[in-house]
Coordinates of C-alpha atoms and ligand atoms in Angstrom, one line a residue:
M1 CA 22.4 -4.9 16.0
F2 CA 19.2 -6.9 15.6
K3 CA 17.5 -8.5 18.6
I4 CA 15.5 -11.4 17.2
S5 CA 12.8 -13.5 18.8
S6 CA 9.9 -15.3 17.1
P7 CA 6.6 -15.1 18.9
Y8 CA 4.8 -16.3 15.7
Q9 CA 6.8 -19.5 15.5
E10 CA 6.6 -20.1 19.3
A11 CA 2.8 -19.7 19.4
L12 CA 1.8 -21.5 16.3
P13 CA 2.4 -25.0 14.8
G14 CA 5.0 -25.1 12.1
D15 CA 6.6 -27.4 9.6
Q16 CA 10.2 -27.8 10.9
S17 CA 11.4 -30.0 8.1
G18 CA 13.2 -27.3 6.2
N19 CA 12.2 -29.0 3.0
L20 CA 11.7 -26.3 0.4
A21 CA 10.0 -28.5 -2.2
S22 CA 6.6 -27.0 -3.2
R23 CA 3.7 -28.7 -1.5
L24 CA 0.6 -28.3 0.6
T25 CA 1.3 -27.9 4.3
P26 CA -2.0 -28.5 6.1
G27 CA -2.0 -28.0 9.8
V28 CA 0.8 -25.4 10.1
A29 CA 1.0 -21.6 10.1
W30 CA 4.6 -21.6 8.9
S31 CA 7.5 -23.6 7.4
L32 CA 11.1 -23.2 8.1
A33 CA 12.8 -21.8 5.0
Q34 CA 16.4 -20.8 4.8
P35 CA 17.0 -18.0 2.3
T36 CA 18.9 -19.2 -0.8
P37 CA 22.3 -17.4 -0.8
V38 CA 22.9 -14.9 -3.6
L39 CA 26.0 -14.4 -5.7
K40 CA 27.0 -10.8 -5.1
P41 CA 24.8 -8.7 -2.7
K42 CA 24.9 -5.0 -3.2
L43 CA 23.0 -2.5 -1.1
L44 CA 21.4 0.2 -3.2
A45 CA 19.5 2.0 -0.5
V46 CA 18.7 2.0 3.2
S47 CA 15.8 3.9 4.6
A48 CA 17.3 6.1 7.5
P49 CA 13.8 6.6 9.1
V50 CA 13.2 2.9 9.2
A51 CA 16.7 2.2 10.6
G52 CA 15.8 4.9 13.2
L53 CA 12.5 3.2 14.0
L54 CA 14.3 -0.1 14.6
H55 CA 17.1 1.7 16.6
V56 CA 19.7 -0.1 14.5
D57 CA 22.9 1.8 13.8
V58 CA 23.5 0.9 10.2
E59 CA 26.6 3.2 10.1
N60 CA 28.2 0.8 12.7
V61 CA 28.3 -2.2 10.5
S62 CA 30.2 -2.6 7.3
R63 CA 28.2 -2.2 4.1
S64 CA 29.2 -5.7 3.0
E65 CA 28.0 -7.3 6.2
L66 CA 24.7 -5.3 6.1
G67 CA 24.3 -6.3 2.4
D68 CA 24.8 -10.0 3.5
I69 CA 22.3 -9.8 6.3
L70 CA 19.6 -8.0 4.2
T71 CA 19.8 -10.4 1.3
G72 CA 19.8 -13.5 3.5
N73 CA 23.4 -14.5 2.9
L74 CA 24.2 -14.1 6.6
I75 CA 21.6 -15.2 9.1
I76 CA 21.5 -13.1 12.2
P77 CA 21.8 -14.9 15.6
A78 CA 18.6 -16.3 17.0
S79 CA 16.9 -16.1 13.6
T80 CA 15.2 -19.3 12.3
P81 CA 13.8 -18.0 9.0
Y82 CA 10.4 -19.1 8.0
A83 CA 7.7 -18.6 5.3
M84 CA 4.1 -18.0 6.4
A85 CA 1.2 -20.1 5.3
Y86 CA -1.9 -18.5 4.0
G87 CA -4.6 -18.7 1.4
G88 CA -6.6 -16.2 -0.4
H89 CA -9.3 -15.1 -2.8
Q90 CA -7.7 -13.9 -6.0
F91 CA -9.9 -11.8 -8.4
G92 CA -13.0 -13.1 -6.7
G93 CA -12.3 -16.8 -6.6
W94 CA -10.9 -19.0 -3.9
A95 CA -7.3 -19.8 -4.8
G96 CA -6.5 -22.3 -2.1
Q97 CA -3.1 -22.4 -0.3
L98 CA -0.8 -19.6 -1.4
G99 CA 1.7 -18.6 1.4
D100 CA 5.0 -16.7 1.2
G101 CA 6.4 -18.0 -2.1
R102 CA 9.3 -15.6 -2.1
A103 CA 9.2 -13.8 1.1
I104 CA 11.1 -15.1 4.1
V105 CA 10.5 -13.8 7.7
L106 CA 13.8 -13.5 9.6
G107 CA 11.9 -13.0 12.9
T108 CA 10.8 -10.3 15.2
H109 CA 13.2 -7.5 16.1
T110 CA 12.7 -5.7 19.4
N111 CA 14.0 -2.1 19.5
A112 CA 15.3 -0.3 22.6
S113 CA 11.8 0.9 23.5
G114 CA 10.4 -2.6 23.4
D115 CA 8.6 -2.1 20.1
R116 CA 8.5 -5.2 17.9
F117 CA 8.9 -5.4 14.1
D118 CA 8.9 -8.4 11.9
L119 CA 11.6 -8.4 9.3
Q120 CA 10.8 -10.0 5.9
L121 CA 13.1 -10.5 3.0
K122 CA 11.2 -10.5 -0.3
G123 CA 12.9 -12.2 -3.2
A124 CA 15.0 -14.4 -0.9
G125 CA 14.5 -17.7 -2.6
R126 CA 12.2 -20.6 -2.8
T127 CA 9.9 -21.8 -0.1
P128 CA 7.3 -24.6 0.1
Y129 CA 4.8 -22.0 -1.1
S130 CA 6.7 -21.0 -4.3
R131 CA 4.6 -23.4 -6.4
R132 CA 6.3 -23.3 -9.8
A133 CA 7.9 -19.9 -9.4
D134 CA 11.5 -19.1 -8.6
G135 CA 11.2 -17.3 -5.2
R136 CA 13.0 -14.3 -6.6
A137 CA 12.1 -10.7 -7.4
V138 CA 13.4 -8.3 -10.1
L139 CA 14.9 -4.8 -9.6
R140 CA 12.0 -2.9 -11.1
S141 CA 9.3 -4.3 -8.8
S142 CA 11.6 -4.3 -5.8
L143 CA 12.5 -0.6 -6.2
R144 CA 8.9 0.3 -6.7
E145 CA 8.0 -1.6 -3.5
F146 CA 10.8 -0.1 -1.5
V147 CA 10.1 3.5 -2.5
C148 CA 6.4 3.4 -2.3
S149 CA 6.3 1.8 1.2
E150 CA 8.2 4.7 2.5
A151 CA 6.4 7.3 0.4
M152 CA 3.0 6.1 1.7
H153 CA 4.2 6.3 5.2
H154 CA 5.4 9.9 4.7
L155 CA 2.0 10.7 3.1
G156 CA 0.4 9.6 6.4
V157 CA -1.1 6.4 5.0
P158 CA -0.9 3.2 7.1
T159 CA 1.6 0.9 5.5
T160 CA 4.3 -1.7 6.0
R161 CA 7.8 -0.1 5.8
A162 CA 10.9 -1.0 4.0
L163 CA 14.5 -1.0 5.4
S164 CA 16.5 -1.7 2.4
L165 CA 16.8 -2.4 -1.3
A166 CA 19.7 -4.6 -2.5
L167 CA 20.8 -6.2 -5.8
T168 CA 21.5 -9.9 -5.6
G169 CA 24.1 -9.9 -8.4
E170 CA 22.1 -12.6 -10.1
G171 CA 19.8 -12.5 -13.1
V172 CA 16.1 -13.4 -12.9
V173 CA 14.1 -14.3 -16.0
R174 CA 10.8 -12.7 -16.5
D175 CA 8.3 -12.5 -19.4
M176 CA 7.3 -8.9 -18.5
F177 CA 4.6 -8.5 -21.0
Y178 CA 3.4 -12.2 -20.9
D179 CA 4.0 -12.3 -24.6
G180 CA 6.5 -15.1 -24.9
H181 CA 9.6 -13.0 -24.8
P182 CA 11.3 -13.7 -21.5
A183 CA 14.4 -11.7 -20.7
T184 CA 17.0 -11.7 -17.9
E185 CA 16.7 -8.8 -15.4
P186 CA 18.7 -7.9 -12.3
G187 CA 17.4 -9.7 -9.2
A188 CA 16.8 -7.7 -6.0
I189 CA 15.7 -8.2 -2.4
V190 CA 13.7 -5.8 -0.2
C191 CA 13.7 -6.0 3.6
H192 CA 10.2 -5.2 4.6
V193 CA 9.4 -4.2 8.2
S194 CA 6.0 -4.3 9.9
P195 CA 4.6 -5.2 13.3
S196 CA 3.1 -8.1 11.4
F197 CA 2.5 -9.5 8.0
V198 CA -0.6 -11.4 9.0
R199 CA -3.2 -11.2 6.2
F200 CA -6.9 -12.0 5.8
G201 CA -5.8 -15.1 4.0
H202 CA -4.1 -16.5 7.1
F203 CA -7.5 -17.2 8.5
E204 CA -9.1 -18.3 5.3
L205 CA -6.7 -21.2 4.9
P206 CA -7.4 -23.1 8.1
R207 CA -11.1 -22.4 7.6
A208 CA -11.0 -23.9 4.1
N209 CA -9.1 -26.9 5.5
G210 CA -11.7 -27.3 8.3
D211 CA -8.9 -26.8 10.8
V212 CA -10.8 -25.0 13.6
P213 CA -8.0 -25.5 16.2
L214 CA -5.4 -23.7 14.0
L215 CA -7.9 -21.0 13.1
R216 CA -8.5 -20.4 16.8
S217 CA -4.7 -20.4 17.6
L218 CA -4.2 -17.9 14.8
V219 CA -6.9 -15.6 16.1
D220 CA -5.8 -15.9 19.8
F221 CA -2.1 -15.2 18.7
T222 CA -3.1 -12.2 16.6
I223 CA -5.3 -10.6 19.2
R224 CA -2.8 -11.2 22.0
E225 CA 0.2 -9.8 20.0
Y226 CA -1.4 -6.9 18.1
F227 CA -4.8 -5.9 19.7
H228 CA -4.0 -5.4 23.3
E229 CA -7.0 -3.3 24.2
I230 CA -9.4 -5.9 22.8
D231 CA -7.4 -8.6 24.5
A232 CA -7.8 -6.9 27.9
K233 CA -11.4 -5.9 27.5
F234 CA -13.2 -8.9 26.1
T235 CA -13.3 -12.7 26.4
G236 CA -14.7 -15.6 24.4
E237 CA -16.8 -15.0 21.4
E238 CA -17.0 -11.3 22.1
K239 CA -13.3 -10.9 21.8
V240 CA -13.2 -12.4 18.3
A241 CA -16.1 -10.2 17.3
A242 CA -14.3 -7.1 18.6
F243 CA -11.3 -8.2 16.6
L244 CA -13.3 -8.6 13.4
N245 CA -14.9 -5.2 13.9
E246 CA -11.5 -3.5 14.5
V247 CA -10.1 -5.1 11.3
A248 CA -13.2 -3.9 9.4
E249 CA -12.8 -0.3 10.8
R250 CA -9.1 -0.2 10.1
T251 CA -9.6 -1.4 6.6
A252 CA -12.3 1.2 6.1
R253 CA -10.0 3.9 7.3
L254 CA -7.3 2.6 5.0
M255 CA -9.6 2.8 2.0
S256 CA -10.5 6.4 2.8
Q257 CA -6.7 7.2 3.0
W258 CA -6.0 5.6 -0.3
M259 CA -8.8 7.7 -1.9
R260 CA -7.3 10.8 -0.3
V261 CA -4.0 10.4 -2.1
G262 CA -5.3 8.7 -5.2
F263 CA -3.6 5.4 -4.6
V264 CA -4.7 2.3 -6.5
H265 CA -3.3 -0.9 -5.1
G266 CA -4.0 -3.0 -8.2
V267 CA -4.2 -6.4 -6.6
M268 CA -6.6 -6.3 -3.7
N269 CA -6.7 -10.1 -3.3
T270 CA -7.5 -11.2 0.3
D271 CA -3.9 -12.5 0.6
N272 CA -2.7 -8.9 0.2
M273 CA -4.9 -7.5 2.9
S274 CA -3.3 -6.8 6.3
V275 CA -5.3 -7.5 9.4
L276 CA -3.5 -4.4 10.9
G277 CA -5.1 -2.2 8.2
L278 CA -1.8 -1.5 6.6
T279 CA -1.0 -1.1 2.9
L280 CA 0.7 -4.4 2.0
D281 CA 2.4 -6.0 -1.0
Y282 CA 3.1 -3.3 -3.5
G283 CA 2.8 -4.8 -7.0
P284 CA 1.2 -3.1 -10.1
Y285 CA 0.0 -0.1 -8.1
G286 CA -0.3 3.4 -9.3
F287 CA -1.5 6.9 -8.3
V288 CA -4.4 8.3 -10.3
E289 CA -3.2 11.0 -12.7
D290 CA -5.7 12.3 -15.2
F291 CA -8.7 11.6 -13.0
D292 CA -10.7 8.5 -13.8
P293 CA -12.5 6.4 -11.2
R294 CA -12.1 3.4 -13.5
F295 CA -8.3 3.8 -13.6
T296 CA -6.4 0.6 -12.9
P297 CA -2.7 0.3 -13.2
N298 CA -2.8 -3.5 -13.5
T299 CA -2.8 -4.8 -17.0
T300 CA -4.3 -8.1 -15.8
D301 CA -7.2 -6.2 -14.5
S302 CA -7.8 -3.9 -17.5
E303 CA -10.8 -6.0 -18.7
G304 CA -12.8 -6.4 -15.5
R305 CA -11.4 -3.4 -13.6
R306 CA -12.2 -5.2 -10.4
Y307 CA -9.5 -3.3 -8.6
C308 CA -9.9 0.1 -10.2
F309 CA -9.6 3.3 -8.1
G310 CA -13.4 3.8 -7.5
A311 CA -14.0 0.1 -6.7
Q312 CA -11.6 -0.1 -3.9
P313 CA -13.9 0.5 -1.0
H314 CA -16.5 -2.0 -2.3
V315 CA -13.7 -4.6 -2.8
A316 CA -12.3 -4.0 0.6
L317 CA -15.7 -4.6 2.1
W318 CA -16.0 -7.8 0.1
N319 CA -12.7 -8.8 1.5
V320 CA -13.8 -8.1 5.0
E321 CA -16.8 -10.3 4.3
R322 CA -14.4 -13.1 3.3
L323 CA -12.6 -12.6 6.6
A324 CA -15.9 -12.8 8.5
V325 CA -16.8 -16.0 6.7
A326 CA -13.4 -17.4 7.7
L327 CA -14.0 -16.6 11.3
A328 CA -17.6 -17.9 11.3
P329 CA -16.8 -21.2 13.0
L330 CA -15.8 -19.2 16.1
F331 CA -19.2 -17.6 16.4
S332 CA -22.5 -19.1 17.5
S333 CA -24.6 -16.6 15.4
E334 CA -24.3 -14.6 12.3
K335 CA -24.6 -11.3 14.2
P336 CA -20.8 -10.5 14.4
L337 CA -20.6 -10.8 10.6
A338 CA -23.4 -8.4 10.0
D339 CA -22.0 -6.1 12.7
A340 CA -18.6 -6.0 11.0
V341 CA -20.1 -5.1 7.6
A342 CA -22.1 -2.3 9.3
A343 CA -18.9 -1.1 11.2
F344 CA -17.0 -0.9 7.9
A345 CA -19.7 1.1 6.2
K346 CA -20.1 3.5 9.1
R347 CA -16.4 4.1 9.6
F348 CA -15.8 4.5 5.8
D349 CA -18.6 7.1 5.5
R350 CA -17.5 9.1 8.5
E351 CA -13.8 9.0 7.4
T352 CA -14.6 9.9 3.8
V353 CA -16.9 12.8 4.6
E354 CA -14.1 14.3 6.8
M355 CA -11.4 13.5 4.3
L356 CA -13.3 15.2 1.4
A357 CA -14.1 18.3 3.6
R358 CA -10.3 18.6 4.2
K359 CA -9.4 18.0 0.6
F360 CA -11.7 20.7 -0.6
G361 CA -10.9 23.1 2.2
F362 CA -14.5 23.2 3.7
D363 CA -14.7 23.5 7.5
S364 CA -17.2 20.6 7.1
I365 CA -19.5 19.2 4.5
R366 CA -22.7 20.9 5.6
D367 CA -25.4 20.0 3.2
E368 CA -26.4 18.6 -0.2
A369 CA -25.0 21.7 -1.9
D370 CA -21.6 20.9 -0.6
D371 CA -22.0 17.3 -1.6
A372 CA -22.9 18.3 -5.1
L373 CA -19.9 20.6 -5.3
V374 CA -17.7 17.7 -4.5
Q375 CA -19.3 15.3 -6.9
D376 CA -19.3 17.9 -9.7
A377 CA -15.6 18.5 -9.1
F378 CA -14.8 14.8 -9.7
A379 CA -16.9 14.7 -12.8
L380 CA -15.3 17.9 -14.2
M381 CA -11.8 16.7 -13.3
Q382 CA -12.5 13.6 -15.3
R383 CA -14.1 15.4 -18.3
A384 CA -11.3 18.0 -18.4
E385 CA -8.6 15.3 -17.9
L386 CA -7.1 17.0 -14.9
D387 CA -4.4 15.6 -12.7
F388 CA -5.8 14.5 -9.4
T389 CA -2.8 15.6 -7.3
I390 CA -2.1 18.9 -9.1
F391 CA -5.8 19.9 -9.1
F392 CA -6.1 19.8 -5.3
R393 CA -2.8 21.7 -4.8
A394 CA -3.9 24.3 -7.3
L395 CA -7.4 24.6 -5.7
A396 CA -5.7 25.5 -2.4
S397 CA -4.2 28.5 -4.1
I398 CA -7.4 29.8 -5.6
D399 CA -8.3 33.3 -4.5
A400 CA -11.9 33.2 -3.4
E401 CA -12.3 36.9 -4.0
S402 CA -11.4 36.6 -7.7
P403 CA -11.1 32.9 -8.8
R404 CA -9.1 32.4 -12.0
V405 CA -9.4 29.2 -14.0
E406 CA -5.8 29.5 -15.2
V407 CA -4.7 28.5 -11.8
L408 CA -5.9 25.0 -12.6
A409 CA -4.1 24.9 -16.0
P410 CA -1.0 23.1 -14.8
A411 CA -3.2 20.1 -13.9
A412 CA -4.5 19.7 -17.6
Y413 CA -3.1 16.9 -19.7
R414 CA -4.6 18.3 -22.9
D415 CA -4.9 22.0 -23.7
E416 CA -7.8 21.5 -26.2
V417 CA -9.8 19.5 -23.7
F418 CA -9.1 22.0 -21.0
A419 CA -10.2 24.8 -23.3
A420 CA -13.4 22.9 -24.1
C421 CA -14.2 22.6 -20.4
R422 CA -13.2 26.1 -19.5
A423 CA -16.7 27.6 -19.1
D424 CA -17.8 24.7 -16.9
L425 CA -14.7 25.0 -14.8
E426 CA -15.2 28.7 -14.4
A427 CA -18.8 28.1 -13.3
W428 CA -17.7 25.4 -10.8
L429 CA -15.0 27.7 -9.4
A430 CA -17.4 30.5 -8.9
R431 CA -19.6 28.1 -6.8
Y432 CA -16.6 26.9 -5.0
A433 CA -15.3 30.4 -4.2
S434 CA -18.7 31.5 -2.8
R435 CA -18.7 28.4 -0.6
V436 CA -15.3 28.8 0.9
V437 CA -15.8 32.4 1.9
Q438 CA -18.4 31.1 4.3
N439 CA -15.8 29.0 6.1
Q440 CA -15.2 29.9 9.8
G441 CA -11.4 30.2 9.3
S442 CA -9.4 32.6 7.1
A443 CA -8.3 32.1 3.6
L444 CA -4.8 31.3 4.9
D445 CA -6.2 28.7 7.2
R446 CA -7.9 27.0 4.3
R447 CA -4.8 27.0 2.2
R448 CA -2.7 25.6 5.0
S449 CA -5.2 22.9 5.9
M450 CA -5.6 21.8 2.2
N451 CA -1.9 21.7 1.7
A452 CA -1.5 19.4 4.8
T453 CA -4.1 17.0 3.3
N454 CA -3.3 17.2 -0.4
P455 CA 0.3 16.2 -1.2
S456 CA 2.3 18.2 -3.7
V457 CA 4.1 15.0 -4.8
V458 CA 3.1 11.3 -5.0
F459 CA 5.2 8.4 -6.4
R460 CA 4.1 8.6 -10.0
N461 CA 4.9 5.5 -12.1
Y462 CA 7.0 7.6 -14.5
L463 CA 9.2 8.7 -11.7
A464 CA 9.6 5.0 -10.7
Q465 CA 10.6 4.2 -14.2
E466 CA 13.2 7.1 -14.3
A467 CA 14.8 5.8 -11.1
I468 CA 14.8 2.2 -12.4
D469 CA 16.4 3.3 -15.6
D470 CA 19.0 5.3 -13.6
V471 CA 19.9 2.2 -11.4
M472 CA 20.1 0.0 -14.5
G473 CA 22.7 2.5 -15.8
G474 CA 24.6 2.1 -12.6
S475 CA 23.6 5.3 -10.7
T476 CA 21.5 5.7 -7.5
T477 CA 21.3 9.5 -7.8
K478 CA 17.7 9.6 -8.9
L479 CA 16.6 7.1 -6.4
E480 CA 18.2 9.1 -3.6
S481 CA 16.8 12.4 -4.6
L482 CA 13.4 10.8 -5.1
M483 CA 13.5 9.3 -1.6
R484 CA 14.4 12.7 -0.1
A485 CA 11.6 14.5 -1.9
L486 CA 9.0 11.9 -0.9
E487 CA 10.0 12.2 2.7
R488 CA 8.2 15.6 2.7
P489 CA 5.3 15.2 0.3
Y490 CA 3.4 18.2 1.6
D491 CA 6.3 20.6 1.0
D492 CA 6.9 22.8 -2.0
G493 CA 10.6 22.9 -1.9
E494 CA 13.1 22.5 -4.8
E495 CA 13.2 18.7 -4.4
Q496 CA 9.5 18.4 -4.5
R497 CA 9.1 20.8 -7.5
A498 CA 11.5 18.6 -9.5
I499 CA 9.1 15.7 -9.3
A500 CA 5.7 17.5 -9.0
S501 CA 4.8 17.9 -12.6
R502 CA 2.2 15.8 -14.4
R503 CA 3.2 12.6 -16.3
P504 CA 5.1 13.6 -19.4
E505 CA 3.8 12.6 -22.8
W506 CA 6.5 10.0 -23.3
A507 CA 5.3 8.1 -20.3
R508 CA 1.7 7.8 -21.5
V509 CA 2.3 4.8 -23.5
R510 CA 5.7 3.4 -22.1
A511 CA 5.3 0.1 -20.1
G512 CA 5.8 0.7 -16.4
C513 CA 4.6 4.3 -16.6
S514 CA 0.9 4.0 -16.7
M515 CA 0.1 0.4 -16.9
L516 CA 2.0 -2.5 -15.2
S517 CA 1.9 -6.2 -15.5
C518 CA 1.9 -8.4 -12.4
S519 CA 5.3 -9.9 -13.5
S520 CA 7.7 -9.1 -10.8
Ligands
AMP601 P1 1.3 -11.5 -5.2 O1 0.2 -11.3 -6.1 O2 2.6 -10.9 -5.6 O3 1.0 -11.0 -3.8 O4 1.6 -13.0 -5.1 C1 0.6 -14.0 -5.0 C2 1.3 -15.3 -4.6 O5 2.2 -15.8 -5.5 C3 2.0 -15.3 -3.2 O6 1.8 -16.6 -2.6 C4 3.4 -15.1 -3.6 O7 4.3 -15.6 -2.7 C5 3.5 -16.0 -4.9 N1 4.6 -15.5 -5.8 C6 4.6 -14.4 -6.6 N2 5.8 -14.3 -7.2 C7 6.5 -15.4 -6.9 C8 7.8 -15.8 -7.3 N3 8.6 -15.2 -8.1 N4 8.3 -16.9 -6.7 C9 7.5 -17.6 -5.8 N5 6.3 -17.2 -5.4 C10 5.8 -16.2 -6.0
MG602 MG1 1.1 -10.9 -2.1

């Protein structure tokens, strides 16, 4: 079923001891780490699109065998499971060696077309990088990670994927609110799928250890495996510079895509930044609801708001700078570093201008008046407490001949605030209507194109909580209908309508529905 090889292990030095005791592992890019068997695996969900991508016929294996494989109880032939070594900057400070503390890579699966995917079990037990933690993951965070990986893919945002979500049949103790009240929760394991899980932090660690040979091996491996065009076109220092530039551009593009759908990652530490420009490691993330550029779903970040919605592009650039600094020993001048920063800015600006034009249904952003229209919309959305997702869907259906402010009412969280902003919203809508009638295309073109850019549904945290509560009660019905609806986030069908409404009042204050802790 799976065809496993391990280019990462073959190309890079590793710690072969199999010793799972927490420790520093200088000089290696990975450590052998056998998953710790779990008591009673139970598959909750398998993503059919991901199974299709891998060309694995999940119907052809028994559920129990599949459950064993996808929780690490049964090791597939040719797999020599390992944990990756990496470091990272966390909340602005260098955190030293981190590594896969609870994620274990089974190896690289090659599908029938020759495409390669790394398979990673998260929550599969302790590794040398677990430090003082248990190597496990709880159901709530695993379900959130499983569903959102897939939801983001269907939204068209670059992301790692997820094949499965399984219960371990074991309890995991977590102090969810960090208030001295630990409780036992169900343990779970997600099988993540990605061409690679290499992070910015992979390069920062050997750089911090002064291990230039390992740094160079990692760079060579990454370019050879994942950046074929650059590998073929450049040599020497130029090759490394082209790689850095490409990572910068992909990261810039990713930021613009996050802004498009209102995604807030929540923990943009450099160890959570993919060199492939994919969304990676879903923790206390959230989608912006009542619009606020300072929104952060992460309780740990509520003071500093380092990783809030509006700060993400700046933080991403800061992270790219950390990568550039890590690669500095491979350059003879500082020019490639400055070039990467410039490449990020240029790509982000271009992507964002195009993205905003599509969101607002303009054929392009033509001038300062268009710019002002966009900026004023965000300011008004915030003042009127309008839902980011619902606002743009509603805007698509505005009749430019006779714009009516009522069309925006479903986006409003508070009637009295909406009423107080009514005159300003009307004035803005009048400006908007007179602008879109100047478009080249028809009104129908505008609506179609806006509805292909602005999703009708996103994975709101309250929906996650409802699915988690349902699974805790022994049912996967909500999880399944949620997955189906989120496979087509630009549709307006019955399944989408069931999850399209704004966050209900009960969810405003409930833990897990607007704010989340890092505990997982
Ligand atoms: P995160 O913020 O979830 O990306 O995790 C940061 C670091 O902490 C990574 O090195 C993780 O592997 C590690 N980590 C987080 N939770 C656990 C856990 N329960 N057991 C072991 N390591 C963990
Ligand atoms: Mg992480």
